[in-house]
PDB file of C-alpha atoms in Angstrom:
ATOM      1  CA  UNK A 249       1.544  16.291   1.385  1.00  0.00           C
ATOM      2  CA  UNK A 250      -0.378  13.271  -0.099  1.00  0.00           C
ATOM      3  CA  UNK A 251       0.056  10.447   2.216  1.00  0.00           C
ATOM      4  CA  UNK A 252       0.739   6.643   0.202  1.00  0.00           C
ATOM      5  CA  UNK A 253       1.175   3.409   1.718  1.00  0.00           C
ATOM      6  CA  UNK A 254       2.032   1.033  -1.111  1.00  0.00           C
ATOM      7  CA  UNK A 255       1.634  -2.573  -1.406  1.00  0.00           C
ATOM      8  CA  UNK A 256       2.635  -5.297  -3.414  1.00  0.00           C
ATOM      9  CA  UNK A 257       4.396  -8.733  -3.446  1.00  0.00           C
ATOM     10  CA  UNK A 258       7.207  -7.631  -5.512  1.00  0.00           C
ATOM     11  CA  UNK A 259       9.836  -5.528  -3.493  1.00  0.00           C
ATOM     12  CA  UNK A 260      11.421  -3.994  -6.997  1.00  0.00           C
ATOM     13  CA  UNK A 261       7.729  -2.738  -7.725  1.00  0.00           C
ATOM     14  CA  UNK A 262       7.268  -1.414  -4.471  1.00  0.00           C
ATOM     15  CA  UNK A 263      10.418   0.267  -4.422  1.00  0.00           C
ATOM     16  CA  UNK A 264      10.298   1.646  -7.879  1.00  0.00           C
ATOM     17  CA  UNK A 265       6.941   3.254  -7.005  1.00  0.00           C
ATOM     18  CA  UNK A 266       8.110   4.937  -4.182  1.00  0.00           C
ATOM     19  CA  UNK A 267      11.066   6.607  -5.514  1.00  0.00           C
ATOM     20  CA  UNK A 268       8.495   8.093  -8.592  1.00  0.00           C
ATOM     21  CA  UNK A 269       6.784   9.411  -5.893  1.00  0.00           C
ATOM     22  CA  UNK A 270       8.685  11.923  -5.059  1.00  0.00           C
ATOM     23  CA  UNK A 271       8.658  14.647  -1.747  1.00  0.00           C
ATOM     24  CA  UNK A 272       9.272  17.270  -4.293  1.00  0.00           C
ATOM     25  CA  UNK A 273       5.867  16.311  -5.951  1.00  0.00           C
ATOM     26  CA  UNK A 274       4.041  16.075  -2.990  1.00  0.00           C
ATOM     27  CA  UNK A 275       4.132  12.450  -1.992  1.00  0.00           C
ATOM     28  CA  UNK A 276       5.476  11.118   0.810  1.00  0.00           C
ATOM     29  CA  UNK A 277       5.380   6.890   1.257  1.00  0.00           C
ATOM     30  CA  UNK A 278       4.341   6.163   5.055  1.00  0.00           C
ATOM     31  CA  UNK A 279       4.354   2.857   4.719  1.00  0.00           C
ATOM     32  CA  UNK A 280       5.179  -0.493   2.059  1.00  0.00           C
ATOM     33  CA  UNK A 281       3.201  -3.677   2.703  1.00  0.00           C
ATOM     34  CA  UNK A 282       4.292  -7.459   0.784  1.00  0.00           C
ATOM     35  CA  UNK A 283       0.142  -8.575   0.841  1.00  0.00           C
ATOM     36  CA  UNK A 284      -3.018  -7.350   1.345  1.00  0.00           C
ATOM     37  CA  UNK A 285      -3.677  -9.318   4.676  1.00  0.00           C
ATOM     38  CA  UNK A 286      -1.118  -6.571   6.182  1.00  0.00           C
ATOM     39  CA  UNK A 287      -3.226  -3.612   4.499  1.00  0.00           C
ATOM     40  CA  UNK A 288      -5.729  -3.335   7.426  1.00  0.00           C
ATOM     41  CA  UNK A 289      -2.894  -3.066  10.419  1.00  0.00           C
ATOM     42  CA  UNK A 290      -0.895  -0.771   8.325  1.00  0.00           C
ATOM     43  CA  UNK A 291      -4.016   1.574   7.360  1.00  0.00           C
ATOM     44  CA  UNK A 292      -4.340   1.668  11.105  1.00  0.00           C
ATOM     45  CA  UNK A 293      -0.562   2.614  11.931  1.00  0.00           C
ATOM     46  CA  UNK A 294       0.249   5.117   9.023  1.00  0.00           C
ATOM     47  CA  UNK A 295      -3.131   6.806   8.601  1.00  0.00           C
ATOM     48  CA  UNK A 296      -2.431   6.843   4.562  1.00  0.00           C
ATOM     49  CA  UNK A 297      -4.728   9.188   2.214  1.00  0.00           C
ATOM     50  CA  UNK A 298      -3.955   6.486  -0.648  1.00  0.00           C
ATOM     51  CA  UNK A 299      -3.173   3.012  -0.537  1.00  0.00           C
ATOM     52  CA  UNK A 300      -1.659   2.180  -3.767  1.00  0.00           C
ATOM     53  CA  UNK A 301      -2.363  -1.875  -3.903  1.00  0.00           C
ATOM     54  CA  UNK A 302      -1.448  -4.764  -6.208  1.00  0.00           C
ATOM     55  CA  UNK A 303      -4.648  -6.860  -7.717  1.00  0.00           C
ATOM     56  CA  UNK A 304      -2.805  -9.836  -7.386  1.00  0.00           C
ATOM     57  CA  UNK A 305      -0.786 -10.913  -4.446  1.00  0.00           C
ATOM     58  CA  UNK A 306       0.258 -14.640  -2.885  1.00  0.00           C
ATOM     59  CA  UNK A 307      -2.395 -14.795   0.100  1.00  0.00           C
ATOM     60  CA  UNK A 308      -4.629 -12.203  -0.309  1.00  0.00           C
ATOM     61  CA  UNK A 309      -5.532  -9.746  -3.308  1.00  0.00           C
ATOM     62  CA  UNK A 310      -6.153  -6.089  -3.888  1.00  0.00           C
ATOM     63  CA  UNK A 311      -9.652  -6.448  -4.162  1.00  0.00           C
ATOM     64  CA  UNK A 312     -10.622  -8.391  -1.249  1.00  0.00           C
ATOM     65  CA  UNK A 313      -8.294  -6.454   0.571  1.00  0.00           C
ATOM     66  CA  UNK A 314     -10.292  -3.409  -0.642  1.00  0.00           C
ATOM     67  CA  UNK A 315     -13.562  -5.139   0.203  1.00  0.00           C
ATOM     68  CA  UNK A 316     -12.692  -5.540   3.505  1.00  0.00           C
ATOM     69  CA  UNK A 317     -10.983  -1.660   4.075  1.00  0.00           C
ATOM     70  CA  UNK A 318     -14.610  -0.553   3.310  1.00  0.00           C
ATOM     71  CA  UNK A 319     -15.853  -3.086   5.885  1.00  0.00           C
ATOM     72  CA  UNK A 320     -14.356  -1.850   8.111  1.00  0.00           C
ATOM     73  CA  UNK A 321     -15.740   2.460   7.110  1.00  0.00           C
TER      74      UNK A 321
END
Protein backbone atom coordinates (compact mmCIF):
# COMPACT_ATOMS: atom_id res chain seq x y z
CA UNK A 1 0.00 0.00 0.00
CA UNK A 2 1.40 3.36 -1.34
CA UNK A 3 1.00 5.85 1.34
CA UNK A 4 -0.32 9.75 -0.11
CA UNK A 5 -0.86 12.73 1.83
CA UNK A 6 -2.32 15.28 -0.57
CA UNK A 7 -2.33 18.92 -0.48
CA UNK A 8 -3.85 21.71 -2.01
CA UNK A 9 -5.93 24.91 -1.41
CA UNK A 10 -8.87 23.72 -3.23
CA UNK A 11 -10.99 21.13 -1.17
CA UNK A 12 -12.87 19.81 -4.61
CA UNK A 13 -9.21 19.06 -5.93
CA UNK A 14 -8.18 17.46 -2.94
CA UNK A 15 -11.11 15.44 -2.71
CA UNK A 16 -11.33 14.46 -6.30
CA UNK A 17 -7.74 13.16 -6.04
CA UNK A 18 -8.35 11.06 -3.32
CA UNK A 19 -11.28 9.22 -4.47
CA UNK A 20 -9.01 8.37 -7.99
CA UNK A 21 -6.83 6.97 -5.70
CA UNK A 22 -8.34 4.19 -4.95
CA UNK A 23 -7.60 1.15 -2.01
CA UNK A 24 -8.29 -1.24 -4.76
CA UNK A 25 -5.25 0.27 -6.70
CA UNK A 26 -3.07 0.39 -3.98
CA UNK A 27 -3.39 3.86 -2.55
CA UNK A 28 -4.46 4.73 0.54
CA UNK A 29 -4.73 8.87 1.47
CA UNK A 30 -3.26 9.30 5.17
CA UNK A 31 -3.65 12.60 5.24
CA UNK A 32 -5.15 16.10 3.12
CA UNK A 33 -3.43 19.40 3.90
CA UNK A 34 -5.13 23.22 2.59
CA UNK A 35 -1.14 24.78 2.27
CA UNK A 36 2.16 23.88 2.23
CA UNK A 37 3.07 25.54 5.67
CA UNK A 38 1.02 22.38 7.14
CA UNK A 39 3.16 19.87 4.87
CA UNK A 40 6.05 19.57 7.41
CA UNK A 41 3.69 18.67 10.67
CA UNK A 42 1.66 16.40 8.58
CA UNK A 43 4.84 14.54 6.97
CA UNK A 44 5.67 14.08 10.61
CA UNK A 45 2.15 12.63 11.77
CA UNK A 46 1.21 10.38 8.70
CA UNK A 47 4.65 9.14 7.67
CA UNK A 48 3.42 9.45 3.77
CA UNK A 49 5.59 7.64 0.90
CA UNK A 50 4.18 10.52 -1.50
CA UNK A 51 3.08 13.86 -0.88
CA UNK A 52 1.07 14.85 -3.78
CA UNK A 53 1.35 18.95 -3.51
CA UNK A 54 -0.15 21.94 -5.33
CA UNK A 55 2.59 24.54 -6.95
CA UNK A 56 0.53 27.23 -6.04
CA UNK A 57 -1.17 27.76 -2.77
CA UNK A 58 -2.36 31.16 -0.66
CA UNK A 59 0.64 31.29 1.98
CA UNK A 60 3.05 29.03 0.99
CA UNK A 61 3.77 27.02 -2.37
CA UNK A 62 4.67 23.54 -3.46
CA UNK A 63 8.05 24.32 -4.12
CA UNK A 64 9.20 26.04 -1.13
CA UNK A 65 7.35 23.67 0.71
CA UNK A 66 9.45 21.02 -1.09
CA UNK A 67 12.62 23.01 -0.45
CA UNK A 68 12.17 22.96 2.95
CA UNK A 69 10.94 18.87 3.26
CA UNK A 70 14.52 18.27 1.93
CA UNK A 71 15.85 20.64 4.62
CA UNK A 72 14.80 19.01 6.85
CA UNK A 73 16.45 15.02 5.17
Amino acid sequence: MIRVLIVDDQPIVRSGVARILSVDDGFEVVGERDDGDEVADAVTEHRPDVVLMDVRMRRVDGVTATARLNEGV
